[in-house]
Amino acid sequence: MLGTIRPNHAALADPPLTAPFDRLRPRVLVGVAVAVASVLGSFGASRGQAWATDLDLAGVLLLLVSPVALVFLLPRRPVLATVLSVAATLAYLLAGYPWGPGFLGPVAVLAGVMLSGEVRRARLVAWSGAALLAGGVGVAATLLAPRLERFLTENPVGPDRTWGPPGYHGPGWDDGDGSWFLTTGALVAGAAWLTVVLLIASGARDRIARRTAARAAALETAAERERTAVASERLRIARELHDVLAHSLSAINVQAGVGLHLIDRNPGQAREALTNIRDTSKDALAEVRTVLGIVREGTAPSTSGAQPLAADGAGTPAAGEPAAAPPTAGPQTAGELQWDDAAPLTPTWDLTGLRRLADQARADGLDVTVELTDVDDLPDHVAGVVHRVVQESLTNVRRHAPSARRVTLRVTRGDAVEVTVSDDGAASPRQGEQVVAGYGLLGMRERVEGAGGALTAGPRADGPGWEVRARLPVARRTGTPPAGITPSNDAAPPEAPETGDTA
């Protein structure tokens, strides 16, 4: 209901994080692991690379630049993080420190860039950083080659007969010089592994992005459904209140005019008009309470032994009262109403109320003919639409066709339910060729089309007046219709006097 359906603004207030490294915790965990592994690993690697400079405080600080950049610069400053990481790594290599574990830092930063921030920018920065790192490592290897040559000259290594072609010194595992890090094959293999790492990170990012987009789409769809439900509920409430108030107030206006006109000359008829006003206002109050009870509580009032509350606090049900009755009269107060959770969430009607509507119109001076054919067991939702179409049509006759004297109401059932309400009133500006639909006509059309039917309204083709015609789909009933409501032409009451002003 209106009070319980609300868009989930809290879920959509902040955009969802689209990548794992947008959060601080995974960056801290990876940064700490990389710092420990790169520092301890480089101390171990220095023992196997006799030509390298022993790792000191400056080398440790250079190794820590990448983990710090990963934690504190991503995801907002990916370019700065990449540049600092690559620059610190190249400075570390050019200073002659041991190769190997020192590459964990820049690789982690490039993977972190790929897994944080906006997707397109992340890929551009990560691949550019990878190219910069690969080029810088190649330059560093070239610049360190003379130093390595001098070391090998001063510390010759015997040929390794088990590795490579004759005379090849091999990777130097046996002699512990670590020169294999600077070979072309090692550099190409390192670049290949860096490419694989970034491709894996990119694939993971795509998968995460798809899942995040699916969750966001689901949230938006749910929010849109909630907004649509709220709008539909507001529209339904507006239609219900309009149908109740417009019909009842129009009848009250006409009867008040009759009472004022006859109060001095014919007190008996004036009293009858006042009685009609009381009954109409009682019915309107009951219907409004039903609608408002549904809106406030999400359920209709319980109908067990209930009677509609009259304007004076007591009363009996009138013929054709709605099935969803208003709160009970008697000792209960408005705050002590008994609500039935199984009650329908919208007022329901049967077609016995059509005769009550016709009687109200006759009390306003209209000669109403009612013809009901084979409509005694219509589905509730169809009967409700028929009731509202007839109610609004009779209201429009009273409001917009003051010269009308005869109204024909016809409801028949065949392949579909046909509802026709026609009058003989002279066309007014609202009934002319340029029809401007008010809330009543718009509400009728929405009700009929919501039930899968169609509605037309306009001047009659066979004479003066106005005609409303609705067609509603319904399953055709087989067999002979049971006894009950049969076609009838109700006798018209004596003509009432002119009412004067209308609503």
Short mmCIF file of N, CA and C in Angstrom, two decimals, residues 17-109:
data_model
loop_
_atom_site.label_atom_id
_atom_site.label_comp_id
_atom_site.label_asym_id
_atom_site.label_seq_id
_atom_site.Cartn_x
_atom_site.Cartn_y
_atom_site.Cartn_z
N LEU A 17 30.77 0.21 -5.09
CA LEU A 17 32.18 0.10 -5.46
C LEU A 17 32.31 -0.95 -6.55
N THR A 18 33.03 -0.62 -7.63
CA THR A 18 33.05 -1.47 -8.81
C THR A 18 34.28 -2.34 -8.89
N ALA A 19 35.27 -2.18 -8.03
CA ALA A 19 36.50 -2.96 -8.11
C ALA A 19 36.99 -3.27 -6.70
N PRO A 20 37.69 -4.42 -6.53
CA PRO A 20 38.11 -4.80 -5.17
C PRO A 20 39.12 -3.85 -4.57
N PHE A 21 40.01 -3.27 -5.37
CA PHE A 21 41.03 -2.38 -4.80
C PHE A 21 40.53 -0.96 -4.61
N ASP A 22 39.23 -0.73 -4.83
CA ASP A 22 38.65 0.54 -4.43
C ASP A 22 38.53 0.61 -2.91
N ARG A 23 38.56 -0.52 -2.26
CA ARG A 23 38.48 -0.58 -0.80
C ARG A 23 39.88 -0.60 -0.20
N LEU A 24 39.99 -0.05 1.00
CA LEU A 24 41.30 0.08 1.64
C LEU A 24 41.83 -1.26 2.15
N ARG A 25 40.96 -2.10 2.70
CA ARG A 25 41.44 -3.32 3.35
C ARG A 25 42.22 -4.23 2.41
N PRO A 26 41.73 -4.56 1.22
CA PRO A 26 42.54 -5.43 0.35
C PRO A 26 43.85 -4.78 -0.07
N ARG A 27 43.87 -3.46 -0.23
CA ARG A 27 45.14 -2.80 -0.59
C ARG A 27 46.15 -2.91 0.55
N VAL A 28 45.67 -2.77 1.79
CA VAL A 28 46.59 -2.89 2.93
C VAL A 28 47.14 -4.30 3.02
N LEU A 29 46.28 -5.31 2.88
CA LEU A 29 46.75 -6.69 2.96
C LEU A 29 47.78 -7.00 1.89
N VAL A 30 47.49 -6.61 0.65
CA VAL A 30 48.43 -6.87 -0.44
C VAL A 30 49.71 -6.06 -0.24
N GLY A 31 49.57 -4.80 0.18
CA GLY A 31 50.75 -3.96 0.37
C GLY A 31 51.68 -4.51 1.43
N VAL A 32 51.15 -4.97 2.55
CA VAL A 32 51.99 -5.55 3.61
C VAL A 32 52.67 -6.81 3.11
N ALA A 33 51.92 -7.67 2.42
CA ALA A 33 52.51 -8.91 1.91
C ALA A 33 53.63 -8.63 0.91
N VAL A 34 53.43 -7.66 0.03
CA VAL A 34 54.44 -7.32 -0.97
C VAL A 34 55.67 -6.73 -0.29
N ALA A 35 55.46 -5.87 0.69
CA ALA A 35 56.61 -5.26 1.39
C ALA A 35 57.47 -6.32 2.07
N VAL A 36 56.83 -7.24 2.78
CA VAL A 36 57.59 -8.28 3.47
C VAL A 36 58.30 -9.19 2.48
N ALA A 37 57.58 -9.62 1.45
CA ALA A 37 58.18 -10.56 0.48
C ALA A 37 59.32 -9.92 -0.30
N SER A 38 59.14 -8.67 -0.72
CA SER A 38 60.18 -8.03 -1.53
C SER A 38 61.44 -7.74 -0.70
N VAL A 39 61.27 -7.28 0.54
CA VAL A 39 62.44 -6.96 1.37
C VAL A 39 63.17 -8.24 1.77
N LEU A 40 62.47 -9.20 2.34
CA LEU A 40 63.13 -10.44 2.75
C LEU A 40 63.67 -11.20 1.55
N GLY A 41 62.91 -11.23 0.46
CA GLY A 41 63.39 -11.91 -0.73
C GLY A 41 64.62 -11.27 -1.31
N SER A 42 64.70 -9.96 -1.27
CA SER A 42 65.89 -9.26 -1.82
C SER A 42 67.12 -9.53 -0.95
N PHE A 43 66.94 -9.61 0.38
CA PHE A 43 68.07 -9.98 1.24
C PHE A 43 68.57 -11.38 0.87
N GLY A 44 67.63 -12.30 0.59
CA GLY A 44 68.05 -13.63 0.20
C GLY A 44 68.69 -13.65 -1.18
N ALA A 45 68.15 -12.85 -2.11
CA ALA A 45 68.70 -12.82 -3.47
C ALA A 45 70.10 -12.22 -3.50
N SER A 46 70.42 -11.33 -2.57
CA SER A 46 71.75 -10.71 -2.57
C SER A 46 72.85 -11.74 -2.34
N ARG A 47 72.54 -12.87 -1.69
CA ARG A 47 73.55 -13.90 -1.47
C ARG A 47 73.84 -14.70 -2.74
N GLY A 48 72.92 -14.70 -3.69
CA GLY A 48 73.13 -15.43 -4.93
C GLY A 48 73.58 -14.56 -6.08
N GLN A 49 73.73 -13.26 -5.84
CA GLN A 49 74.17 -12.36 -6.91
C GLN A 49 75.42 -11.64 -6.42
N ALA A 50 76.56 -12.30 -6.68
CA ALA A 50 77.83 -11.78 -6.15
C ALA A 50 78.19 -10.44 -6.75
N TRP A 51 77.72 -10.16 -7.94
CA TRP A 51 78.07 -8.89 -8.59
C TRP A 51 77.23 -7.73 -8.07
N ALA A 52 76.07 -7.97 -7.34
CA ALA A 52 75.15 -6.92 -6.92
C ALA A 52 75.64 -6.23 -5.65
N THR A 53 75.14 -5.02 -5.46
CA THR A 53 75.43 -4.25 -4.25
C THR A 53 74.64 -4.82 -3.08
N ASP A 54 75.26 -4.91 -1.93
CA ASP A 54 74.56 -5.42 -0.75
C ASP A 54 73.38 -4.50 -0.41
N LEU A 55 72.27 -5.11 -0.06
CA LEU A 55 71.06 -4.35 0.26
C LEU A 55 71.26 -3.58 1.55
N ASP A 56 71.01 -2.27 1.50
CA ASP A 56 71.14 -1.42 2.68
C ASP A 56 69.83 -0.68 2.92
N LEU A 57 69.88 0.34 3.81
CA LEU A 57 68.67 1.08 4.15
C LEU A 57 68.07 1.78 2.94
N ALA A 58 68.91 2.36 2.08
CA ALA A 58 68.40 3.05 0.90
C ALA A 58 67.65 2.07 -0.02
N GLY A 59 68.21 0.87 -0.19
CA GLY A 59 67.54 -0.12 -1.02
C GLY A 59 66.21 -0.56 -0.43
N VAL A 60 66.18 -0.72 0.90
CA VAL A 60 64.92 -1.10 1.55
C VAL A 60 63.87 -0.01 1.35
N LEU A 61 64.26 1.26 1.49
CA LEU A 61 63.31 2.36 1.29
C LEU A 61 62.78 2.38 -0.13
N LEU A 62 63.66 2.11 -1.11
CA LEU A 62 63.20 2.07 -2.50
C LEU A 62 62.22 0.92 -2.72
N LEU A 63 62.44 -0.21 -2.05
CA LEU A 63 61.52 -1.33 -2.17
C LEU A 63 60.16 -1.03 -1.55
N LEU A 64 60.13 -0.17 -0.52
CA LEU A 64 58.88 0.14 0.18
C LEU A 64 58.04 1.20 -0.52
N VAL A 65 58.62 1.86 -1.56
CA VAL A 65 57.85 2.89 -2.26
C VAL A 65 56.60 2.29 -2.91
N SER A 66 56.74 1.14 -3.56
CA SER A 66 55.60 0.54 -4.27
C SER A 66 54.48 0.13 -3.32
N PRO A 67 54.74 -0.59 -2.20
CA PRO A 67 53.64 -0.91 -1.29
C PRO A 67 52.94 0.33 -0.72
N VAL A 68 53.72 1.37 -0.40
CA VAL A 68 53.10 2.60 0.12
C VAL A 68 52.23 3.25 -0.93
N ALA A 69 52.71 3.31 -2.17
CA ALA A 69 51.91 3.89 -3.25
C ALA A 69 50.63 3.08 -3.47
N LEU A 70 50.74 1.76 -3.37
CA LEU A 70 49.56 0.90 -3.54
C LEU A 70 48.50 1.20 -2.49
N VAL A 71 48.92 1.40 -1.25
CA VAL A 71 47.96 1.59 -0.17
C VAL A 71 47.37 2.99 -0.18
N PHE A 72 48.18 4.01 -0.37
CA PHE A 72 47.75 5.39 -0.13
C PHE A 72 47.39 6.18 -1.38
N LEU A 73 47.80 5.75 -2.56
CA LEU A 73 47.53 6.53 -3.76
C LEU A 73 46.41 5.96 -4.63
N LEU A 74 46.11 4.68 -4.46
CA LEU A 74 45.01 4.10 -5.23
C LEU A 74 43.72 4.22 -4.42
N PRO A 75 42.56 4.39 -5.06
CA PRO A 75 42.36 4.45 -6.50
C PRO A 75 42.35 5.85 -7.08
N ARG A 76 42.58 6.88 -6.26
CA ARG A 76 42.42 8.26 -6.73
C ARG A 76 43.59 8.76 -7.56
N ARG A 77 44.80 8.28 -7.31
CA ARG A 77 45.98 8.78 -8.01
C ARG A 77 46.72 7.62 -8.69
N PRO A 78 46.09 6.96 -9.64
CA PRO A 78 46.76 5.81 -10.26
C PRO A 78 47.99 6.18 -11.06
N VAL A 79 47.97 7.31 -11.72
CA VAL A 79 49.13 7.71 -12.54
C VAL A 79 50.32 7.99 -11.64
N LEU A 80 50.09 8.75 -10.55
CA LEU A 80 51.18 9.06 -9.63
C LEU A 80 51.73 7.79 -8.99
N ALA A 81 50.84 6.87 -8.60
CA ALA A 81 51.29 5.61 -8.00
C ALA A 81 52.15 4.82 -8.97
N THR A 82 51.74 4.77 -10.23
CA THR A 82 52.50 4.02 -11.24
C THR A 82 53.86 4.64 -11.48
N VAL A 83 53.89 5.95 -11.63
CA VAL A 83 55.16 6.63 -11.91
C VAL A 83 56.13 6.46 -10.74
N LEU A 84 55.66 6.66 -9.51
CA LEU A 84 56.54 6.51 -8.35
C LEU A 84 57.06 5.08 -8.22
N SER A 85 56.18 4.11 -8.44
CA SER A 85 56.60 2.72 -8.32
C SER A 85 57.65 2.34 -9.36
N VAL A 86 57.40 2.71 -10.60
CA VAL A 86 58.36 2.38 -11.68
C VAL A 86 59.66 3.12 -11.46
N ALA A 87 59.58 4.40 -11.08
CA ALA A 87 60.80 5.19 -10.88
C ALA A 87 61.63 4.62 -9.73
N ALA A 88 60.98 4.25 -8.63
CA ALA A 88 61.71 3.68 -7.50
C ALA A 88 62.35 2.35 -7.88
N THR A 89 61.64 1.54 -8.66
CA THR A 89 62.20 0.25 -9.07
C THR A 89 63.41 0.44 -9.99
N LEU A 90 63.32 1.35 -10.93
CA LEU A 90 64.45 1.59 -11.84
C LEU A 90 65.65 2.16 -11.06
N ALA A 91 65.37 3.04 -10.09
CA ALA A 91 66.47 3.57 -9.26
C ALA A 91 67.11 2.44 -8.47
N TYR A 92 66.30 1.53 -7.96
CA TYR A 92 66.80 0.36 -7.23
C TYR A 92 67.70 -0.48 -8.13
N LEU A 93 67.27 -0.73 -9.37
CA LEU A 93 68.06 -1.57 -10.28
C LEU A 93 69.35 -0.87 -10.70
N LEU A 94 69.24 0.43 -11.03
CA LEU A 94 70.43 1.16 -11.48
C LEU A 94 71.46 1.31 -10.37
N ALA A 95 70.98 1.28 -9.11
CA ALA A 95 71.92 1.34 -7.99
C ALA A 95 72.67 0.03 -7.81
N GLY A 96 72.32 -1.00 -8.56
CA GLY A 96 73.02 -2.27 -8.53
C GLY A 96 72.55 -3.22 -7.47
N TYR A 97 71.39 -2.99 -6.90
CA TYR A 97 70.88 -3.90 -5.87
C TYR A 97 70.42 -5.22 -6.52
N PRO A 98 70.21 -6.24 -5.75
CA PRO A 98 69.87 -7.55 -6.32
C PRO A 98 68.55 -7.53 -7.10
N TRP A 99 68.56 -8.30 -8.18
CA TRP A 99 67.35 -8.43 -9.00
C TRP A 99 66.49 -9.58 -8.47
N GLY A 100 65.23 -9.57 -8.86
CA GLY A 100 64.33 -10.68 -8.51
C GLY A 100 63.13 -10.22 -7.71
N PRO A 101 63.12 -10.42 -6.40
CA PRO A 101 61.95 -10.05 -5.59
C PRO A 101 61.61 -8.57 -5.63
N GLY A 102 62.53 -7.74 -6.00
CA GLY A 102 62.24 -6.31 -6.09
C GLY A 102 61.17 -5.97 -7.11
N PHE A 103 60.88 -6.89 -8.05
CA PHE A 103 59.84 -6.63 -9.05
C PHE A 103 58.43 -6.87 -8.52
N LEU A 104 58.30 -7.46 -7.34
CA LEU A 104 56.96 -7.70 -6.78
C LEU A 104 56.21 -6.38 -6.57
N GLY A 105 56.91 -5.34 -6.12
CA GLY A 105 56.25 -4.06 -5.84
C GLY A 105 55.60 -3.44 -7.07
N PRO A 106 56.34 -3.18 -8.17
CA PRO A 106 55.71 -2.56 -9.33
C PRO A 106 54.64 -3.44 -9.97
N VAL A 107 54.85 -4.78 -9.95
CA VAL A 107 53.81 -5.66 -10.51
C VAL A 107 52.52 -5.55 -9.69
N ALA A 108 52.66 -5.51 -8.36
CA ALA A 108 51.47 -5.37 -7.52
C ALA A 108 50.79 -4.04 -7.75
N VAL A 109 51.55 -2.97 -7.93
CA VAL A 109 50.95 -1.66 -8.18
C VAL A 109 50.20 -1.66 -9.50
#
